[in-house]
Coordinates of C-alpha atoms in Angstrom, one line a residue:
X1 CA 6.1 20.5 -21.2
X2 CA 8.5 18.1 -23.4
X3 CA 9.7 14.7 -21.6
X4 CA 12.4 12.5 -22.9
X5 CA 10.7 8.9 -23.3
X6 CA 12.3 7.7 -20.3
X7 CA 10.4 10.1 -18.2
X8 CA 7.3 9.4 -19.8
X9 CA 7.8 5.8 -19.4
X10 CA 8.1 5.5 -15.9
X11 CA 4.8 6.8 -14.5
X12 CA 3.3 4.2 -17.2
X13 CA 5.1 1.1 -15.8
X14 CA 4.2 2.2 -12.6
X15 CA 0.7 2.0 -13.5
X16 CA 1.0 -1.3 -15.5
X17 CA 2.5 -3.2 -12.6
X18 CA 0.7 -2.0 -10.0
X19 CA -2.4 -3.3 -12.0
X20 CA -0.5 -6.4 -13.3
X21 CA 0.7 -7.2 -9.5
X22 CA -3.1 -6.3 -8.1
X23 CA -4.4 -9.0 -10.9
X24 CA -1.9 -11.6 -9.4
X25 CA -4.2 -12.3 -6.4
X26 CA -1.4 -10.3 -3.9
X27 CA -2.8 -8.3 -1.1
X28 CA -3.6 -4.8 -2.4
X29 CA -2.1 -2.2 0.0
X30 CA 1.5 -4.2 -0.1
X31 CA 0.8 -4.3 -4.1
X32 CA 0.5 -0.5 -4.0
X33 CA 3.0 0.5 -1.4
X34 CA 5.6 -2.2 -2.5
X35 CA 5.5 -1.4 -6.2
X36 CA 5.7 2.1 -5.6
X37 CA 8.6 1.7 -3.2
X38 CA 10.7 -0.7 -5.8
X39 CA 10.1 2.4 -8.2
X40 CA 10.9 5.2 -6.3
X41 CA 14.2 3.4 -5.5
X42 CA 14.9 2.7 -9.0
X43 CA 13.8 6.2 -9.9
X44 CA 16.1 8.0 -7.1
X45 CA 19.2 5.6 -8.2
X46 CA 18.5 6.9 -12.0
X47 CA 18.4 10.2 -11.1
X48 CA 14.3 10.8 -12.0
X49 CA 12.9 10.1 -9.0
X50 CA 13.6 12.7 -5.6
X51 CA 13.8 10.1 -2.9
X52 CA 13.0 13.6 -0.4
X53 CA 9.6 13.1 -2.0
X54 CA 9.2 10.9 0.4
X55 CA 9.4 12.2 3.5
X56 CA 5.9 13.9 3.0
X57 CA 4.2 10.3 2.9
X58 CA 3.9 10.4 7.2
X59 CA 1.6 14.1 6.8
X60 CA -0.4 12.0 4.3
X61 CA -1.0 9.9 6.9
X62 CA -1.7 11.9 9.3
X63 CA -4.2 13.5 7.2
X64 CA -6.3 10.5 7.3
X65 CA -6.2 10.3 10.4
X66 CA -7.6 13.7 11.2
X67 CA -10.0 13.4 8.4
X68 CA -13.8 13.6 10.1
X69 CA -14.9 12.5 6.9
X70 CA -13.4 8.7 6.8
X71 CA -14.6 8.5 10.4
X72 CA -18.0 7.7 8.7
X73 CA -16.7 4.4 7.4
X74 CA -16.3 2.5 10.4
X75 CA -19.0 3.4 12.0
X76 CA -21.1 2.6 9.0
X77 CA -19.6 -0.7 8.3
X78 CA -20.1 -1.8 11.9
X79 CA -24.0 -0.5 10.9
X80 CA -24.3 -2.8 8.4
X81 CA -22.6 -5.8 10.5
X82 CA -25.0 -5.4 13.0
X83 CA -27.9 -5.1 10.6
X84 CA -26.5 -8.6 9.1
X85 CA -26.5 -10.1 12.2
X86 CA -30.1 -9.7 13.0
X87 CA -31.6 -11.2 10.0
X88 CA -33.7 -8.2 9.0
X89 CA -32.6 -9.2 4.9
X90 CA -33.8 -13.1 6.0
X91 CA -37.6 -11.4 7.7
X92 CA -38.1 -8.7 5.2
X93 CA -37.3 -11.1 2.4
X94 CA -39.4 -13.6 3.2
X95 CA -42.4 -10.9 4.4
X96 CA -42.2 -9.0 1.1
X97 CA -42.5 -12.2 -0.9
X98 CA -46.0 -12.9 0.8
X99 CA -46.9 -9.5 0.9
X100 CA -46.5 -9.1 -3.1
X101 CA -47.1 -12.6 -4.1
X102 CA -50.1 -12.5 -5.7
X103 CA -48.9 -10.5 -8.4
X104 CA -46.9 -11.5 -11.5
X105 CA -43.4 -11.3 -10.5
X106 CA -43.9 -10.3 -6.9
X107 CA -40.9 -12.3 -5.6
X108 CA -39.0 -10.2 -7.7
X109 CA -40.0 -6.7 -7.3
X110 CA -39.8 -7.9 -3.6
X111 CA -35.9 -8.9 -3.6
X112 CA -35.2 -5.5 -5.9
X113 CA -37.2 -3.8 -3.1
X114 CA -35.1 -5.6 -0.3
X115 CA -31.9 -4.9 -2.1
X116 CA -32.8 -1.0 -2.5
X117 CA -33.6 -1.0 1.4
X118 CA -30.9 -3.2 2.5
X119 CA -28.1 -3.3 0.1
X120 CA -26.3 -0.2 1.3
X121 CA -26.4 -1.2 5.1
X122 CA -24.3 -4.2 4.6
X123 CA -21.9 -1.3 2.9
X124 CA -19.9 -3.9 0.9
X125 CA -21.0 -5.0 -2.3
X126 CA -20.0 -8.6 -2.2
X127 CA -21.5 -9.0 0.9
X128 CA -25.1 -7.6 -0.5
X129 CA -24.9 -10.0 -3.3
X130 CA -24.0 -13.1 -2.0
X131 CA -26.3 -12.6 1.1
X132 CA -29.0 -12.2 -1.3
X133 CA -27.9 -15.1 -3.4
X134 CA -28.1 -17.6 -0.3
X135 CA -31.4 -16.0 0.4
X136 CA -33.3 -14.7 -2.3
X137 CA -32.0 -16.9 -5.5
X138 CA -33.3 -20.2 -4.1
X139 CA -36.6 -19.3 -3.4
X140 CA -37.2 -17.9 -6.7
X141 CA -36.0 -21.3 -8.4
X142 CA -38.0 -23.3 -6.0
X143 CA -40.9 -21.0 -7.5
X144 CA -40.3 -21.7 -10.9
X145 CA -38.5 -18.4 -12.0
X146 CA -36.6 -18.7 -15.1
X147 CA -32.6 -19.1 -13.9
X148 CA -31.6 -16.3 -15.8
X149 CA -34.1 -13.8 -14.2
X150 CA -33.8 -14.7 -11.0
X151 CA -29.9 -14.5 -11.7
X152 CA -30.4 -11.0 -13.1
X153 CA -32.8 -9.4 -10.4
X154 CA -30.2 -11.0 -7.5
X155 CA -27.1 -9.7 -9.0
X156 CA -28.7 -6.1 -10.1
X157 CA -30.5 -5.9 -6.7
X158 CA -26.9 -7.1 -4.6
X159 CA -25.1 -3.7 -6.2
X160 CA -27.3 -1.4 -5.8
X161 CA -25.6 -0.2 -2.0
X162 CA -23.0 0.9 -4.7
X163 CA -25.3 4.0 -5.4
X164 CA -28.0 4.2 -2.9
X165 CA -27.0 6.5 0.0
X166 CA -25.8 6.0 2.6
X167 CA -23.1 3.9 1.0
X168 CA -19.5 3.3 2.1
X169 CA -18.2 3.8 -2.0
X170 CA -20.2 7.1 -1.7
X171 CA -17.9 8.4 1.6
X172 CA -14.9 7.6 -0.1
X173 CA -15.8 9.0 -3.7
X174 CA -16.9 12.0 -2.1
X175 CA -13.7 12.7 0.0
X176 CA -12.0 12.4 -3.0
X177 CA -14.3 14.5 -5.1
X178 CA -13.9 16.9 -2.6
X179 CA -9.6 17.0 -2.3
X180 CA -10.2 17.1 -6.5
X181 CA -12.7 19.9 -6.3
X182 CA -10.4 21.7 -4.0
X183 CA -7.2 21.3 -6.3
X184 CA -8.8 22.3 -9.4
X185 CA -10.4 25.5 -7.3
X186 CA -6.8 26.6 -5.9
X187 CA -5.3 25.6 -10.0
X188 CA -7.2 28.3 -11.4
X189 CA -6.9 30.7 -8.4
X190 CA -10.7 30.3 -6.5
X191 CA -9.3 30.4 -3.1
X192 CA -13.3 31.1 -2.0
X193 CA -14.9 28.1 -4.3
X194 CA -17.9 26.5 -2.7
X195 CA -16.8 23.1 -0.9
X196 CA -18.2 19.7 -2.1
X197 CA -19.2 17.6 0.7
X198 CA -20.2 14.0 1.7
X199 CA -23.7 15.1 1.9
X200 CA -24.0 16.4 -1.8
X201 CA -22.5 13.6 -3.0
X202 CA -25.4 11.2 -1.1
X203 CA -28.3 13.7 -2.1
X204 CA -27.0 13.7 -5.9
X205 CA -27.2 9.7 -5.8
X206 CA -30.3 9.2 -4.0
X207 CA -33.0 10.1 -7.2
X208 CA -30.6 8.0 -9.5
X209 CA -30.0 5.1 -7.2
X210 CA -34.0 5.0 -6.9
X211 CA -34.7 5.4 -10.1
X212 CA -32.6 2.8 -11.2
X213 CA -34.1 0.1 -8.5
X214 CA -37.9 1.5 -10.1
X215 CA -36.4 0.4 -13.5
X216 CA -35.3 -2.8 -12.0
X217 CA -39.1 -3.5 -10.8
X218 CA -40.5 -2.3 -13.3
X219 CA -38.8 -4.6 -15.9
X220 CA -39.6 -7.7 -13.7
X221 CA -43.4 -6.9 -13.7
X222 CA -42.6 -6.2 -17.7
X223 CA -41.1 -10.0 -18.1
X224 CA -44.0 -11.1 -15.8
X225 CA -46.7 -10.3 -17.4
X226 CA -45.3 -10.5 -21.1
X227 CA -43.8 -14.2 -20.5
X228 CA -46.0 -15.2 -17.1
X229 CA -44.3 -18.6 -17.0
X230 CA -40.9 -16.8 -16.4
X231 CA -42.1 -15.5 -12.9
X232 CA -45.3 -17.3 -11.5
X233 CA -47.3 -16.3 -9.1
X234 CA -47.3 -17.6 -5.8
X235 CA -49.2 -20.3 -4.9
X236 CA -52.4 -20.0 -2.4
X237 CA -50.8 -22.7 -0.2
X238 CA -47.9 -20.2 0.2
X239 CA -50.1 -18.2 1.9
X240 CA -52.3 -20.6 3.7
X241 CA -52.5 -21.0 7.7
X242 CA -52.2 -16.7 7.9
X243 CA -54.8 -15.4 10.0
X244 CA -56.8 -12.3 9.0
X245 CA -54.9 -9.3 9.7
X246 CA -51.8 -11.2 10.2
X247 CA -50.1 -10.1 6.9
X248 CA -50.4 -6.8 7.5
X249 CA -48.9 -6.6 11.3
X250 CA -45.8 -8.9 9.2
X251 CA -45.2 -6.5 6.9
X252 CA -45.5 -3.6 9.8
X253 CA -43.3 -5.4 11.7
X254 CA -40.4 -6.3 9.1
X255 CA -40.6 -3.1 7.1
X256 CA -41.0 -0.4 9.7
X257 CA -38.1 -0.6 11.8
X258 CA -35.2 -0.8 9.3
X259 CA -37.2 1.4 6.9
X260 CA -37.2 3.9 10.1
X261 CA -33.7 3.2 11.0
X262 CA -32.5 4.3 7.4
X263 CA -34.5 7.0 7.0
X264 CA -33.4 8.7 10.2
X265 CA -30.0 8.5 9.2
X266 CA -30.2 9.9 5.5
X267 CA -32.5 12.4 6.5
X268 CA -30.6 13.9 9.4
X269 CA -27.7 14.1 6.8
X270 CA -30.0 15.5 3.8
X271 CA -32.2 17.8 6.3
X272 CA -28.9 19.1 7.5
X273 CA -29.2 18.5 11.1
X274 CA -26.0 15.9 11.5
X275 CA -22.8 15.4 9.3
X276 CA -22.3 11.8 7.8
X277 CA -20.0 10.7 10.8
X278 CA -22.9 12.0 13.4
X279 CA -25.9 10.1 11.2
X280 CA -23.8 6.9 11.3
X281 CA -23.1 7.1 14.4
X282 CA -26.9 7.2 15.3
X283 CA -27.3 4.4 12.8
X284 CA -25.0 1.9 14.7
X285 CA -27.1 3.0 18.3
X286 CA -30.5 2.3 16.0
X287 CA -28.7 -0.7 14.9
X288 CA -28.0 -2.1 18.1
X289 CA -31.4 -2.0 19.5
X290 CA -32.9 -3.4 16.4
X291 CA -30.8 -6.3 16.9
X292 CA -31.6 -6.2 21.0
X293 CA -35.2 -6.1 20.1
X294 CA -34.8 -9.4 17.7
X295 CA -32.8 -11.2 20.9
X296 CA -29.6 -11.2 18.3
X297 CA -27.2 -9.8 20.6
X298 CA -25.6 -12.6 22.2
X299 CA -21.7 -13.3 22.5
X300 CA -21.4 -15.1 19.2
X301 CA -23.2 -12.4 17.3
X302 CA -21.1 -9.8 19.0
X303 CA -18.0 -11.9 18.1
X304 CA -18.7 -11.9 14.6
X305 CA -19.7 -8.4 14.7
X306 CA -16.6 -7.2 15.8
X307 CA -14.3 -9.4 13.5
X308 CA -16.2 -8.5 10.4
X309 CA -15.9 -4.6 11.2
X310 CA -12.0 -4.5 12.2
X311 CA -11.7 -6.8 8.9
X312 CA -13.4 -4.7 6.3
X313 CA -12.2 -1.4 8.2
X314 CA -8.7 -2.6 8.1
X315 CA -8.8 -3.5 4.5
X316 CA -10.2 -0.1 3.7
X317 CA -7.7 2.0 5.5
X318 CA -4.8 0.1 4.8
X319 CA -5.3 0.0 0.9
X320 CA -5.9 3.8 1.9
X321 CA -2.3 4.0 3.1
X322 CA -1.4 2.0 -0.3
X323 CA -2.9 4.0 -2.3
X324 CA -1.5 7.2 -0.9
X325 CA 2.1 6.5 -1.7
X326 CA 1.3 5.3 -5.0
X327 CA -0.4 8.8 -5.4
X328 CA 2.8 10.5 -4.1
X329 CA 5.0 8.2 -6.3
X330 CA 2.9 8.9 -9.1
X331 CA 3.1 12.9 -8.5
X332 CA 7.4 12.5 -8.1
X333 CA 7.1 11.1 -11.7
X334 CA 4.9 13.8 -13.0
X335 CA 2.6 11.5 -14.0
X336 CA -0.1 13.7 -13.3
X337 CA 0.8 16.1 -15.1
X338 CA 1.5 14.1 -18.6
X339 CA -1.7 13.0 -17.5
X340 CA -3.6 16.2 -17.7
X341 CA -1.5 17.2 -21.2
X342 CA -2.8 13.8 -22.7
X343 CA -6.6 14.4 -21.7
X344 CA -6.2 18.2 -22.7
X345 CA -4.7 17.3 -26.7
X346 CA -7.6 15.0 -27.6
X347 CA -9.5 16.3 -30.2
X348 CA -12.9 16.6 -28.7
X349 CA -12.0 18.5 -25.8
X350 CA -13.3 18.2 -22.1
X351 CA -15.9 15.2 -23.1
X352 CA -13.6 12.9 -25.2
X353 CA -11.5 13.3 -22.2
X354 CA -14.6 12.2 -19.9
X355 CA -15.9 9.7 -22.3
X356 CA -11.9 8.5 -22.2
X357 CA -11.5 8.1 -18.4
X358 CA -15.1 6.7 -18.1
X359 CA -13.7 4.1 -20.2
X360 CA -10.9 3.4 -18.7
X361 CA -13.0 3.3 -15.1
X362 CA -15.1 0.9 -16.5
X363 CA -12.4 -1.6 -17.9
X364 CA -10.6 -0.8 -14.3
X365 CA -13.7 -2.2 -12.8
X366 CA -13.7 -5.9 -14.3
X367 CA -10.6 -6.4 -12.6
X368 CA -10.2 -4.0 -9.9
X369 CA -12.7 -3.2 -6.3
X370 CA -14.0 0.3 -5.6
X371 CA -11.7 0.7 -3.3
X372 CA -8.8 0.4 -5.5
X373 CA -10.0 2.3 -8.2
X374 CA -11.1 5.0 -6.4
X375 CA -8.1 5.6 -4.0
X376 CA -5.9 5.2 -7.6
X377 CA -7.4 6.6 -9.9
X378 CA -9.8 9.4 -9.3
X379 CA -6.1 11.2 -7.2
X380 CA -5.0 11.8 -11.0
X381 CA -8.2 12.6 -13.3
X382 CA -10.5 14.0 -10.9
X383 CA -8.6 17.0 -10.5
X384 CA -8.1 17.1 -14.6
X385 CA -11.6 17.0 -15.5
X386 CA -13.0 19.3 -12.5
X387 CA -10.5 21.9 -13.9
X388 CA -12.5 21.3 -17.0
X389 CA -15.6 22.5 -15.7
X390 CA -17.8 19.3 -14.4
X391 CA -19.7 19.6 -12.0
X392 CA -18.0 17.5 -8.8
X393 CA -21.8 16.2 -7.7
X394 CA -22.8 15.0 -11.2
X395 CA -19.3 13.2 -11.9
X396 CA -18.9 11.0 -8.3
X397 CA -22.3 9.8 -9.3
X398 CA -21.3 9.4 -12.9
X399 CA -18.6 7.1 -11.8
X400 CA -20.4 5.6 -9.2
X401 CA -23.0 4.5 -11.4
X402 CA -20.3 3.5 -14.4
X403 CA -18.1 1.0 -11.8
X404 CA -21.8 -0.6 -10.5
X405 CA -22.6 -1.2 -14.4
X406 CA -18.7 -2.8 -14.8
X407 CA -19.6 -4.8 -11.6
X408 CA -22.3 -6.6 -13.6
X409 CA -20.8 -6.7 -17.0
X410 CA -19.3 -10.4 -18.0
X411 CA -17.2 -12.1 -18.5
X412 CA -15.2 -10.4 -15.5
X413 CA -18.2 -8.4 -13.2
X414 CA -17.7 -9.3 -9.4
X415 CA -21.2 -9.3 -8.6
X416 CA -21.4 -12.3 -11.2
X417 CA -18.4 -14.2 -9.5
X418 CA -20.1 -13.1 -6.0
X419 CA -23.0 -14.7 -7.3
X420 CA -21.9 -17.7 -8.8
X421 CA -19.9 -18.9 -5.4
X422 CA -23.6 -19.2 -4.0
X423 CA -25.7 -20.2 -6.9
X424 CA -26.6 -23.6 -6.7
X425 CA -24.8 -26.3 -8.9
X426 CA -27.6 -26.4 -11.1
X427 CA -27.4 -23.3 -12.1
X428 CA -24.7 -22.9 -14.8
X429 CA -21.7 -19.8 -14.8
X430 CA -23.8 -18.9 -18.7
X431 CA -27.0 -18.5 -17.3
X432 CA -26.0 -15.9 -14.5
X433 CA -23.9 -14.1 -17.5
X434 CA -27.3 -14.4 -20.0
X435 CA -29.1 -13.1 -16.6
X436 CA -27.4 -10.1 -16.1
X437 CA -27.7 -8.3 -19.7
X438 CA -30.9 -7.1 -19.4
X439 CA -29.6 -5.4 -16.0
X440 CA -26.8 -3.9 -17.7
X441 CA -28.6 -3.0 -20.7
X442 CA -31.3 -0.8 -17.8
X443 CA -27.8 0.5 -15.8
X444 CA -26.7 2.2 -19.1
X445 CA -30.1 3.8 -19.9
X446 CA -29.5 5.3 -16.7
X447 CA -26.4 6.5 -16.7
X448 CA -27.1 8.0 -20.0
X449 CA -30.0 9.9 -18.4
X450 CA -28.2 11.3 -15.7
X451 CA -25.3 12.0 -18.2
X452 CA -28.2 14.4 -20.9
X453 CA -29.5 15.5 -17.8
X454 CA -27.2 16.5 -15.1
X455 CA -29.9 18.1 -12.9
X456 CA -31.4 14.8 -12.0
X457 CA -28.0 14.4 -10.0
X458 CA -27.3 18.2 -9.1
X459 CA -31.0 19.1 -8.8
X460 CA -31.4 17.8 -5.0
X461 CA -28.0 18.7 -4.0
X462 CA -28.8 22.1 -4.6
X463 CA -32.5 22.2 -3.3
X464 CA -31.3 21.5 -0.4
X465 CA -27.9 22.9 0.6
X466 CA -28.8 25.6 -1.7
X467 CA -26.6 26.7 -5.1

């Protein structure tokens, strides 16, 4: 389809100051509604825009409000509130660290550990980090852990919630994935194409996410035994005044009951037995006694509980709401669909157009949150590139696993900024950069596996919902 330059130009400012306005620091569901208000205005009065368009933005709404799916996020966020509260990061932290440290690098594979377990219960990434900052990044520089290690396996450890199921990015990627799937199905006239569900998309992360917190341990031990002044050992004294047996019951009791708690929920979704909405659910019940059982549940805790949850849930849904009218704004400009021609005329065919948008996903990501990103972006390509013939699984964990690597990347990664608000003064904004290369350097070796070998994403998925 041919478009006078004026047509093609207006679905590009849109973009440009949305992002430009998002980067001034404004709140980012006004940004997104407001800009793409001002434009649909300007539009209608030019004659490019049909104000009518708009009328269709109130079923939008009420389509996330009748979406089962999105139901998961609250409950999940109030999950990991709970979990927060009751200081199981603080006890398995400091339990793991005795349990391991006798080995080179044990406080480290004990924090990557912690962070695997406990990252995606707190469900937002900036939360992970700087809890483990506060916690972990001390203790390692009181034990004589080089600053830019300990940087690295804090900052590495904090994202991995991104990928590790149950995650909130992982709901929302997937019911996106899933509206894209469907689209590109009913494009090419597959009115009886199989659905893609929360579920897959949590069983396609899981061997990646694991895989890449085994790489993260697995490079610690590397630096400690190769450079053993880099990550001592712990000191005897540490683990003086421990009576026999006493370890063990420690460990028992800090490891079992979250460990239980979060294999209950992912299995009952991966086993089939409840939807993501109906494990969460169970999680915040689980959650709650946990924190009865620890005498955490007082008024304060609650308090905070509450607050935390209607903040972060109210974030999420409003920039939700945002992002929906930009989508629609987007579509009145056929911006979409200039879009899809661009991504179809590069030479290089379906994965220059993959390798493009992964690109532009990851330069999105030094600037912009999950949320944003997601709700924005994946509207416009994720229909594109299905159509192409990706596989929906293997492409939300794709992107999944390419904003967690632009997370850590500097000069502009938010786990780094997360990081260096808690970091104490003595350690400087270069060593936390210097820290997280190695990290990034592991996150791309992954995502290149999983990107020559699909099945190691698809492969679960299908084992156990079947083809």
């Amino acid at each position: 389809m041919d478009y006078t330059l004026i047509e093609i130009l207006f679905p590009i400012a849109l973009f440009v100051c949305t992002v430009a306005v998002l980067l001034s620091g404004y709140q980012v569901a006004f940004s997104l509604a407001g800009v793409s208000l001002l434009f649909a205005l300007i539009g209608s009065a030019s004659g490019y825009f049909d104000i009518e368009l708009l009328g269709a933005f109130p079923g939008r709404l009420f389509g996330v409000m009748m979406n089962d799916t999105l139901l998961a996020i609250p409950l999940f966020v109030l999950m990991g509130a709970v979990l927060e509260r009751s200081r199981v990061s603080e006890e398995l932290l400091e339990t793991m660290a005795l349990a391991l440290g006798r080995m080179p690098g044990g406080l480290g594979v004990s924090i990557c550990l912690v962070g695997a377990l406990l990252a995606a219960s707190t469900g937002i990434v900036g939360a992970t980090v700087v809890a483990m900052g506060m916690i972990a990044l001390p203790a390692m520089l009181k034990r004589g852990y080089k600053p830019e290690l300990a940087c690295g396996i804090v900052a590495a450890s904090g994202t991995l919630g991104q990928i590790i199921p149950p995650s909130i990015i992982l709901i929302i990627l997937g019911d996106q994935i899933m509206a894209a799937n469907q689209q590109a199905q009913l494009a090419r006239g597959d009115f009886s194409g199989d659905a893609v569900t929360v579920g897959d998309l949590f069983a396609g992360a899981l061997i990646p996410g694991v895989m890449l917190a085994l790489t993260y341990m697995i490079y610690t031990l590397a630096i400690a035994y190769l450079k053993p002044h880099h990550a001592p050992r712990a000191s005897e004294a540490e683990r003086a005044g421990l009576a026999p047996g006493e370890l063990r019951r420690r460990v028992i009791r800090a490891l079992v009951p979250p460990l239980a708690l979060m294999i209950g929920v992912l299995g009952s979704i991966l086993g089939g037995f409840a939807t993501p909405t109906e494990a969460a659910s169970v999680g915040v019940v689980g959650a709650l006694i946990l924190a009865a059982l620890k005498g955490e549940l007082n008024r304060k805790n609650l308090h905070d509980i509450g607050e935390n949850t209607l903040r972060i849930n109210g974030m999420v849904f409003m920039i939700l709401i945002g992002a929906s009218l930009f989508s629609l704004v987007f579509r009145g400009f056929e911006g979409d669909f200039m879009v899809e021609e661009a991504l179809l005329g590069l030479p290089g065919g379906r994965w220059a157009a993959f390798l493009i948008v992964m690109l532009v996903v990851f330069a999105l990501g030094f600037f912009l949150d999950f949320f944003e990103i997601t709700f924005i972006v994946m509207p416009v390509v994720g229909p594109i590139l299905l159509g192409m013939g990706f596989d929906p699984i293997w492409l939300g964990v794709m992107i999944a696993l390419n904003l967690q690597t632009s997370f850590l990347t500097p000069p502009f990664g938010f786990a780094l900024f997360y990081l260096r608000g808690v970091a104490p003064a003595s350690v400087s904004t270069l060593q936390i950069y210097r820290g997280a290369v190695p990290f990034i350097a592991l996150q791309l070796l992954v995502l290149a596996l999983v990107g020559f070998w699909p099945s190691m994403a698809t492969w679960l998925p299908h084992y156990v919902y079947g083809p």
